[in-house]
Coordinates of C-alpha atoms in Angstrom, one line a residue:
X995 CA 48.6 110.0 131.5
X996 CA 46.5 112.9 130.7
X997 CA 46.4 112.3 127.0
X998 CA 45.5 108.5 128.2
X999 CA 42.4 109.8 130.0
X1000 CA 41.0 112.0 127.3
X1001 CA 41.2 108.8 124.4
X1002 CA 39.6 106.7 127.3
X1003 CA 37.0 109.1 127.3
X1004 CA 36.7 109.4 123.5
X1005 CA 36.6 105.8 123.6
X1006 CA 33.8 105.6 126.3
X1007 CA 31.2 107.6 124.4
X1008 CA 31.4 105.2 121.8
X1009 CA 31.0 102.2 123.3
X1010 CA 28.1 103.4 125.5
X1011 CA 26.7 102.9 122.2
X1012 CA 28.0 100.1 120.8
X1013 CA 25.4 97.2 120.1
X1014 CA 25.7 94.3 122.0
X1015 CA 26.5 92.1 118.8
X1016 CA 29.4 94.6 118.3
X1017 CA 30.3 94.4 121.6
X1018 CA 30.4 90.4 121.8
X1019 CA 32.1 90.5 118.1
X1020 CA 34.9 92.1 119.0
X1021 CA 35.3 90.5 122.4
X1022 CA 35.5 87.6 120.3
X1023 CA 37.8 89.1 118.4
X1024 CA 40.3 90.1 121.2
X1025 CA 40.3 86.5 122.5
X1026 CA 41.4 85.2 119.4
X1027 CA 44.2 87.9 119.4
X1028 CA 45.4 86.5 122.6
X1029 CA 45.4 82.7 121.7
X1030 CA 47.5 84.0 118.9
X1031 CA 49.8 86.3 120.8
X1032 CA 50.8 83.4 123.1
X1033 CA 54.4 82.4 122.3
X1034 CA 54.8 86.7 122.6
X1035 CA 52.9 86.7 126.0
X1036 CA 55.1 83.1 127.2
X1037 CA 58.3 84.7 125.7
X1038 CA 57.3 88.4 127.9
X1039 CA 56.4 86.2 131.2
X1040 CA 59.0 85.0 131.6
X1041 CA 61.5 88.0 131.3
X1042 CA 58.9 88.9 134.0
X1043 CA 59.1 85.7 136.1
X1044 CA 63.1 85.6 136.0
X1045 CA 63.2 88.8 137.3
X1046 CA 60.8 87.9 140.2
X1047 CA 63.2 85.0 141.3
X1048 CA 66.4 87.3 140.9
X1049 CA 64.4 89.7 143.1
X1050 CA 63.6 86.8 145.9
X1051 CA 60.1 87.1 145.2
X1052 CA 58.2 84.6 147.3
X1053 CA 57.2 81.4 145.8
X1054 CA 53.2 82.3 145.8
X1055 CA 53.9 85.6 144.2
X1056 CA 55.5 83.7 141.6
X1057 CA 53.1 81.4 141.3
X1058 CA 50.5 84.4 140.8
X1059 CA 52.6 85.8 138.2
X1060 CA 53.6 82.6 136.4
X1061 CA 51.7 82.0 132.9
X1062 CA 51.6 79.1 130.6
X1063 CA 50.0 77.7 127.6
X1064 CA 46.8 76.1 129.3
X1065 CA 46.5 79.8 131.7
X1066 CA 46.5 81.6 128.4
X1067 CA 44.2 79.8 126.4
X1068 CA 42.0 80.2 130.2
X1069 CA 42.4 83.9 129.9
X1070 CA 41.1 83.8 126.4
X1071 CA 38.3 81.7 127.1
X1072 CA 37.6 84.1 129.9
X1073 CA 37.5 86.7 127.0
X1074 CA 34.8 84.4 125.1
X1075 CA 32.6 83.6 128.4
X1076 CA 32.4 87.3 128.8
X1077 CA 31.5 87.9 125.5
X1078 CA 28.5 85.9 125.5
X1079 CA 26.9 87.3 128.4
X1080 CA 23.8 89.8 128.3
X1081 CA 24.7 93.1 127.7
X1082 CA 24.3 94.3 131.0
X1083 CA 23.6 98.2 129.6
X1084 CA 19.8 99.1 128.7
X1085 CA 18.4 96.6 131.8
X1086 CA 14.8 98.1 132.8
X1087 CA 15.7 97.7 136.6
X1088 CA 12.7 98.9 137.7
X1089 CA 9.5 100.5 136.3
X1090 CA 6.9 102.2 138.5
X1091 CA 3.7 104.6 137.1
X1092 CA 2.7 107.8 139.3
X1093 CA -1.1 108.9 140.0
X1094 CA -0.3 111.9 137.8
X1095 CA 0.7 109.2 134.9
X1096 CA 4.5 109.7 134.6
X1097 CA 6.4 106.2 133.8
X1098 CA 9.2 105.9 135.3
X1099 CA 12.1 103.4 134.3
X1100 CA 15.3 102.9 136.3
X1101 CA 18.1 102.1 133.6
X1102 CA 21.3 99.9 133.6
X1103 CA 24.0 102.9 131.8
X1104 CA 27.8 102.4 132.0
X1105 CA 30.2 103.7 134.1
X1106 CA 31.9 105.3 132.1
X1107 CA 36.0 105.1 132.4
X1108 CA 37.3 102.6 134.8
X1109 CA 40.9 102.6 136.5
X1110 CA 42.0 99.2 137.7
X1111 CA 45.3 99.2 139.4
X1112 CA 46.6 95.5 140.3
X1113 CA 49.4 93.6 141.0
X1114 CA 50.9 90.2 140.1
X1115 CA 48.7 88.6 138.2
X1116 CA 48.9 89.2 134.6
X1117 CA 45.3 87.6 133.7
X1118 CA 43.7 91.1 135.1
X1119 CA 45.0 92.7 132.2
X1120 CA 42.2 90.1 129.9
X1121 CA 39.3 90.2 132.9
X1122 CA 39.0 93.7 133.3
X1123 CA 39.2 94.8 130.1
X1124 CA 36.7 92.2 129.0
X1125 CA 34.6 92.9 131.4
X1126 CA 34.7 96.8 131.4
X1127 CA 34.1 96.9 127.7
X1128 CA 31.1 94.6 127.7
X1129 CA 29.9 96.9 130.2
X1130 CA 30.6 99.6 127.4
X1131 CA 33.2 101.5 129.5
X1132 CA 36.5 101.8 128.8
X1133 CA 39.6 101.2 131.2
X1134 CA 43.1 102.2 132.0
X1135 CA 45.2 99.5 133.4
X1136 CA 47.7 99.7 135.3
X1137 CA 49.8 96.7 136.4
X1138 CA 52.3 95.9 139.2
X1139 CA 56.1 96.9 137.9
X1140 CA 56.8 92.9 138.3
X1141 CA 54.2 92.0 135.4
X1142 CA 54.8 94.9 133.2
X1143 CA 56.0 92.8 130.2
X1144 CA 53.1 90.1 130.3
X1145 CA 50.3 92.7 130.8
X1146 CA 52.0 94.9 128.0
X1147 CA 51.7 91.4 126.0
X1148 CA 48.0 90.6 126.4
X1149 CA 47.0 94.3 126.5
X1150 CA 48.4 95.2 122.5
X1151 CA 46.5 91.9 121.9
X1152 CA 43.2 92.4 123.4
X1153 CA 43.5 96.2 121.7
X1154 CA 44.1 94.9 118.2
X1155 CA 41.0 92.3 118.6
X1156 CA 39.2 95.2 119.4
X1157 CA 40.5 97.5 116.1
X1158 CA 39.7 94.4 114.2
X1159 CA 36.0 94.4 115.2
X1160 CA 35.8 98.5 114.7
X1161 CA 36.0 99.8 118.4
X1162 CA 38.9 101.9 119.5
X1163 CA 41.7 100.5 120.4
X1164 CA 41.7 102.9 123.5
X1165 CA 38.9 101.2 124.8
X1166 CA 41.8 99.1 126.8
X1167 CA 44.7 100.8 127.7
X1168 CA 47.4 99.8 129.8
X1169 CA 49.8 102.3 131.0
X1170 CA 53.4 101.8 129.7
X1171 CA 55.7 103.1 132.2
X1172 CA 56.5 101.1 136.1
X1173 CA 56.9 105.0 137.7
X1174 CA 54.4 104.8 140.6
X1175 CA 53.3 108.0 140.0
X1176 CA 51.1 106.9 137.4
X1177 CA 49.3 105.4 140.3
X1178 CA 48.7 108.7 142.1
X1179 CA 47.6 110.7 138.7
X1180 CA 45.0 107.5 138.4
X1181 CA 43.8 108.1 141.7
X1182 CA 43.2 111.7 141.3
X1183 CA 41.0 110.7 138.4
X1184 CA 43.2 112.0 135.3
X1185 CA 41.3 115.4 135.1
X1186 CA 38.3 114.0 135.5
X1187 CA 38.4 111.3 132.9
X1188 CA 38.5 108.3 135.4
X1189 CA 35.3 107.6 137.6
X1190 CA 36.1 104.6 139.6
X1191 CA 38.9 103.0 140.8
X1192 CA 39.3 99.2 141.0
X1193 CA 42.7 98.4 142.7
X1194 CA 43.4 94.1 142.7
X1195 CA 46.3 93.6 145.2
X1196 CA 47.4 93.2 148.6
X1197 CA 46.9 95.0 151.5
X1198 CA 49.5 97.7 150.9
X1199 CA 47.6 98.5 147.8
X1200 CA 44.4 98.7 148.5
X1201 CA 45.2 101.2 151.6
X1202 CA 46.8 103.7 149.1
X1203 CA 44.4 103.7 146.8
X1204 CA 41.8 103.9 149.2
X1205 CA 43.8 106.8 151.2
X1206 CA 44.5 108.9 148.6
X1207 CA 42.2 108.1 145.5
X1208 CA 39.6 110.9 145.0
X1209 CA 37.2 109.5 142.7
X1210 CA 34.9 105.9 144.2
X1211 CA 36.7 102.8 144.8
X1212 CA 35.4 99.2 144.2
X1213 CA 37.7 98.1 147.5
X1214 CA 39.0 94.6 147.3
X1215 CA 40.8 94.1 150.6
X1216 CA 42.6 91.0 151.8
X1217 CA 41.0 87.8 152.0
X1218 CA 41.3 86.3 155.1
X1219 CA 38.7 83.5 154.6
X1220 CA 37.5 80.9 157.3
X1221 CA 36.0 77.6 156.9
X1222 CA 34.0 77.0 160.2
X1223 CA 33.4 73.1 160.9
X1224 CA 30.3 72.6 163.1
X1225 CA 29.5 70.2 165.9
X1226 CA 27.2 68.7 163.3
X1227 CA 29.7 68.4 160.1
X1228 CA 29.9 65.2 158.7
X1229 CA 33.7 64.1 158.9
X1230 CA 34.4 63.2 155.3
X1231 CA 32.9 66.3 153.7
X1232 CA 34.7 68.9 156.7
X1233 CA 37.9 67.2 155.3
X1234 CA 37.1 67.4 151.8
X1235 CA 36.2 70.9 152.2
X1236 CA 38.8 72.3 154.0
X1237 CA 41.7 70.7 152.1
X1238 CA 40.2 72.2 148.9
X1239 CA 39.4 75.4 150.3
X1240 CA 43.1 76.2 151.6
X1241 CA 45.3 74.1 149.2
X1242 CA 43.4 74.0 146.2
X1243 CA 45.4 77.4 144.9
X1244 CA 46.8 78.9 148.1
X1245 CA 47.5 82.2 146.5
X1246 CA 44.2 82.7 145.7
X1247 CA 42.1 85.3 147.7
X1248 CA 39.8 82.5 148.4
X1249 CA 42.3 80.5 150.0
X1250 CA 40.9 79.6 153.4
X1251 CA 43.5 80.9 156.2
X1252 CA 41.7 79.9 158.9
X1253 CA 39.9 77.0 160.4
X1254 CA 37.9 77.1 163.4
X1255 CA 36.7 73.8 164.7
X1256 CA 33.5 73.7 167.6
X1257 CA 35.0 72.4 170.1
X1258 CA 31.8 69.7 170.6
X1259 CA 33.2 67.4 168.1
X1260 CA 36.9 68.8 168.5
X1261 CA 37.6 65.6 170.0
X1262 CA 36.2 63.6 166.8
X1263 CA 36.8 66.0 164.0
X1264 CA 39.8 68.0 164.8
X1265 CA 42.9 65.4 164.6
X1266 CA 41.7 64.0 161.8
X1267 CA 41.3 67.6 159.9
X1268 CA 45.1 68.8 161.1
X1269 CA 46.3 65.4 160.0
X1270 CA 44.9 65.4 156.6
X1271 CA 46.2 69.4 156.3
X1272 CA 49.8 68.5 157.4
X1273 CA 49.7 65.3 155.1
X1274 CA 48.9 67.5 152.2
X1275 CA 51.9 69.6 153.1
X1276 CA 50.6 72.1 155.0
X1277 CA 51.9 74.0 157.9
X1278 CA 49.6 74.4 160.8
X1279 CA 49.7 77.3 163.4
X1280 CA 47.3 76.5 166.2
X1281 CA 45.9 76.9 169.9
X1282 CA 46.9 74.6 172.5
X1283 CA 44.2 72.5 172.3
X1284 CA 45.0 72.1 168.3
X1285 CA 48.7 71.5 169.5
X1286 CA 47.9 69.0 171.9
X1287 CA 45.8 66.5 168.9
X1288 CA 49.6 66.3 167.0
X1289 CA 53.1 67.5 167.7
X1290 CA 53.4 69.2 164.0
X1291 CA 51.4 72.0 164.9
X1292 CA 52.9 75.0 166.0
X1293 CA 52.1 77.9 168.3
X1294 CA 50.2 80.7 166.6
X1295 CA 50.0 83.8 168.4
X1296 CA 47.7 86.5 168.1
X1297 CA 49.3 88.0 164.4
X1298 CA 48.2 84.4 162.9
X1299 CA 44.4 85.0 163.3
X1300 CA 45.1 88.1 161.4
X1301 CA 47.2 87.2 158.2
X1302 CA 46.9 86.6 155.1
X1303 CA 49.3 83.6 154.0
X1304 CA 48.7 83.0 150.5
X1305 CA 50.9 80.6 151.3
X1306 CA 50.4 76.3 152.1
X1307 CA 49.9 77.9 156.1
X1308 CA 47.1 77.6 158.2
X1309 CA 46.0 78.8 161.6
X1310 CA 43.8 76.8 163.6
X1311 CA 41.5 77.5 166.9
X1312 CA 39.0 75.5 168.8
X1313 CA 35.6 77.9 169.3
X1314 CA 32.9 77.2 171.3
X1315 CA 30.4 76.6 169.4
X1316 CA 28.6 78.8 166.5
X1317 CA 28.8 81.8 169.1
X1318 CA 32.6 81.4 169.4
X1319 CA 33.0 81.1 165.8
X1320 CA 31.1 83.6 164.9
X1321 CA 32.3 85.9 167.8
X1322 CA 36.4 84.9 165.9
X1323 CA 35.1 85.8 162.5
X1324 CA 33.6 89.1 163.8
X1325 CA 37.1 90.5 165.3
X1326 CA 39.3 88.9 162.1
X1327 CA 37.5 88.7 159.4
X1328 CA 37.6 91.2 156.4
X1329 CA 34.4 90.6 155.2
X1330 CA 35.7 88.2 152.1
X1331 CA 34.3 85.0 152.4
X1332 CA 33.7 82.8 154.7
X1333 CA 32.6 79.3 155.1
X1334 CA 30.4 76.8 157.6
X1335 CA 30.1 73.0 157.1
X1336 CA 27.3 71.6 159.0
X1337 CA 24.1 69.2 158.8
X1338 CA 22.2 71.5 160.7
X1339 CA 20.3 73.8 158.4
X1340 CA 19.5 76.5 161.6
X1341 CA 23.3 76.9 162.1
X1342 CA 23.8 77.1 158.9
X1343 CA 21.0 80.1 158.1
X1344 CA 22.2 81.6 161.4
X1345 CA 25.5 81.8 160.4
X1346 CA 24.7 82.8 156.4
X1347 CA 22.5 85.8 158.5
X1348 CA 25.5 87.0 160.9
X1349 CA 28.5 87.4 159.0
X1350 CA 29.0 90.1 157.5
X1351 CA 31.4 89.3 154.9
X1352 CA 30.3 89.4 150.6
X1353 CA 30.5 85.8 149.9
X1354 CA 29.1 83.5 153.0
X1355 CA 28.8 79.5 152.3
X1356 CA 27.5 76.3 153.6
X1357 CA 29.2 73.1 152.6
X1358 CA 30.9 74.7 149.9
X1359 CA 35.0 75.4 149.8
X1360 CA 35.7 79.1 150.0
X1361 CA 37.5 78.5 146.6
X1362 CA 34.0 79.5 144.5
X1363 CA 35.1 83.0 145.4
X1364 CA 35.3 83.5 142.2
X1365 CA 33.3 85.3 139.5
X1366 CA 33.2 82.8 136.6
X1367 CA 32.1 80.1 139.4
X1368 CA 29.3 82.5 139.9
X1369 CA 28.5 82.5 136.1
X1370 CA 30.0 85.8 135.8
X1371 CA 32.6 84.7 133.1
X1372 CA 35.0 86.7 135.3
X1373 CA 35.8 89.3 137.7
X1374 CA 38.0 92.0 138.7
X1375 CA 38.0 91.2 141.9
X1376 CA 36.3 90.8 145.0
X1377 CA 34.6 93.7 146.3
X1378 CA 34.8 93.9 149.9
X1379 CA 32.6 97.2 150.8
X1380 CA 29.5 97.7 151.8
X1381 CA 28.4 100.4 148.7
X1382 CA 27.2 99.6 144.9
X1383 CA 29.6 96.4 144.5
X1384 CA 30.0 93.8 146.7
X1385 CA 31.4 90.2 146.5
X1386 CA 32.7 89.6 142.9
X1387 CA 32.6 92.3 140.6
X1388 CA 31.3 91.5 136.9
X1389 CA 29.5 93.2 134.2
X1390 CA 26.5 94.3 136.2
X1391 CA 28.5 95.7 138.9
X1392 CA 30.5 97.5 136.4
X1393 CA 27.3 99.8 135.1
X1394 CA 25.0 102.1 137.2
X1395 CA 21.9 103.4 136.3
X1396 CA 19.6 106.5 135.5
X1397 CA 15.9 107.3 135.6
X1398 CA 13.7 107.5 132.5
X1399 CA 11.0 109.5 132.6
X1400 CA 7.8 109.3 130.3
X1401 CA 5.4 112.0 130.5
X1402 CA 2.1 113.2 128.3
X1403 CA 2.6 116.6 128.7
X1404 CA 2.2 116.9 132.7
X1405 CA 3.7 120.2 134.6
X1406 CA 3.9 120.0 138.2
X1407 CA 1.7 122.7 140.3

């Protein structure tokens, strides 16, 4: 791991460097790799996926893991959307002149080496290293134990596309071995060769890492999304909306978990939304006044409002008005996305104002949590903090900056 961190950091300098041309080229390079690596990458997923079932592994988790031709060929176009962004290094952020005639220029500059420890889903291994080189740092990947062939797979792929187009292949690394504690060497920063941490998983995760990891975390906690369906939604878009919000992908962390329904057009709105939900073969955990609307709903107690399905499960409360849903959303929320469908544009900026979470939308499916949606060309997750990154993390997020200063020979008194 040590040895790992020093080439990472070889690697770095270099592309800190690297032109953007040479940056896109071999980006370009590494998503042809993949496309041509697919029957290795199928053949490795599913070693990985037969294991999963053998080890009762949820159906969702499965789902996560699972990888075929057309989720290869969208990993690799990933790759290519990445590659033809701006190079987010060498921005002018800001530039200012002082009375005493210094110039001063605040600078996009990369990170420098980037740890990103995930879980089930093997496509991280293509996002983050995309999107960490086009940033000009390198990374270190480590993925769950359960995805360890796949990643292995399309990591020696996106490494040789890289070689191909002259960077190093240590730009993207992925660490070989399932021994956890290759986790806790990452999080004390490998020597100092690691300085940040992006951890993709579940909740279990993301508490280690951010308990233990001594260098900055991007945290991407749970997403326990709400759609919020106002007195003055219009039926047929609510419907719309939250059916594609929670069963679109449920194992996504944009998956909508809970729906909250003012209870001023509860007595219009709310049958009709739990009936379309269970039709689409859902299972719907609710108060008594959502019980009462149709016998398929069933109790939900106080964990429901708390949880994270990623599962076809939703749990469903009546709230007085915006003040009730905002008051539900302030106690349970954790600050991923959330959603309001209304007409009323006041409601809607009030709501977009007061909750605190990093993706907030009106009449929009929670589902665009996502960072090629946002034009990104990926992500590496959704950042849920409050420092540097927030919402989903890209190539900007991935760089920081430092101040430029242009003198004419001025000494301070």
């Amino acid at each position: 791991m040590a040895d790992m961190g020093r080439r990472a950091s070889a690697a770095a300098r270099v592309l800190a460097l690297a032109p953007a041309a040479t940056k896109a080229a071999a980006l370009e390079r590494a998503a042809d790799a993949i496309l041509a690596a697919t029957p290795l990458i199928l053949a490795a997923n599913a070693e990985d996926v037969a294991e999963a079932r053998a080890n009762g592994q949820a159906a969702s988790f499965v789902e996560r893991l699972e990888l075929n031709e057309a989720r290869v060929a969208g990993m690799a176009e990933a790759v290519r959307l990445v590659a033809g962004l701006p190079d987010p290094v060498g921005r002018v952020l800001a530039s200012f002149e002082r009375p005493n005639g210094l110039r001063i220029e605040r600078v996009a500059t990369p990170l420098g080496v980037v740890g990103v420890i995930f879980e089930s889903r093997p496509n991280v291994t293509a996002d983050g290293a995309a999107l960490c080189v086009m940033a000009g740092n390198a990374v270190i990947l480590r993925s769950g134990s359960d995805g360890l062939r796949s990643a292995t797979a399309i990591a020696a792929a996106f490494a040789k596309g890289l070689s191909d187009a002259g960077l190093p292949a240590d730009s993207a690394q992925l660490v070989p071995v399932r021994d956890r504690a290759a986790v806790g060497l990452m999080l004390t920063g490998l020597e100092g060769a690691i300085d940040v941490i992006v951890p993709r998983g579940g909740k279990s995760l993301v508490a280690r890492v951010q308990e233990e990891a001594r260098v900055p975390v991007f945290a991407h906690l749970e997403g326990l999304c709400h759609v919020f369906v106002h007195a003055a939604a219009d039926l047929g878009m609510a419907r719309d909306i939250v059916l594609n919000a929670k069963m679109r992908r449920t194992s996504v962390c944009g998956s909508a978990e809970t729906l909250l329904v003012d209870k001023a057009c509860a007595a219009t709105h709310l049958s009709p939304l739990i009936g379309a939900l269970a039709e689409a073969g859902c299972e719907i955990r609710g108060d008594a006044a959502s019980q009462a609307v149709d016998p398929r709903v069933k109790p939900a107690d106080e964990e429901d409002w708390r949880t994270e399905y990623l599962d076809a499960i939703i749990a469903v409360r009546v709230v007085d008005g915006l003040d009730g849903a905002l008051a539900h959303i302030g106690t349970y929320s954790s600050h991923h996305t959330d959603a309001i469908v209304t007409a009323d544009e006041a409601a809607a900026a009030r709501f977009l104002r007061e909750v605190d979470s990093a993706i907030v939308l009106h009449n929009a499916s929670t589902q665009f949590a996502d960072g090629g949606e946002f034009g990104f060309g990926a992500e590496i997750g959704i950042a849920t903090g409050r420092m540097h990154a927030r919402g989903p993390v890209g190539v900007e997020q991935l760089t920081s900056f430092n101040y430029r200063v242009h003198g004419s020979g001025q000494t301070r008194p």
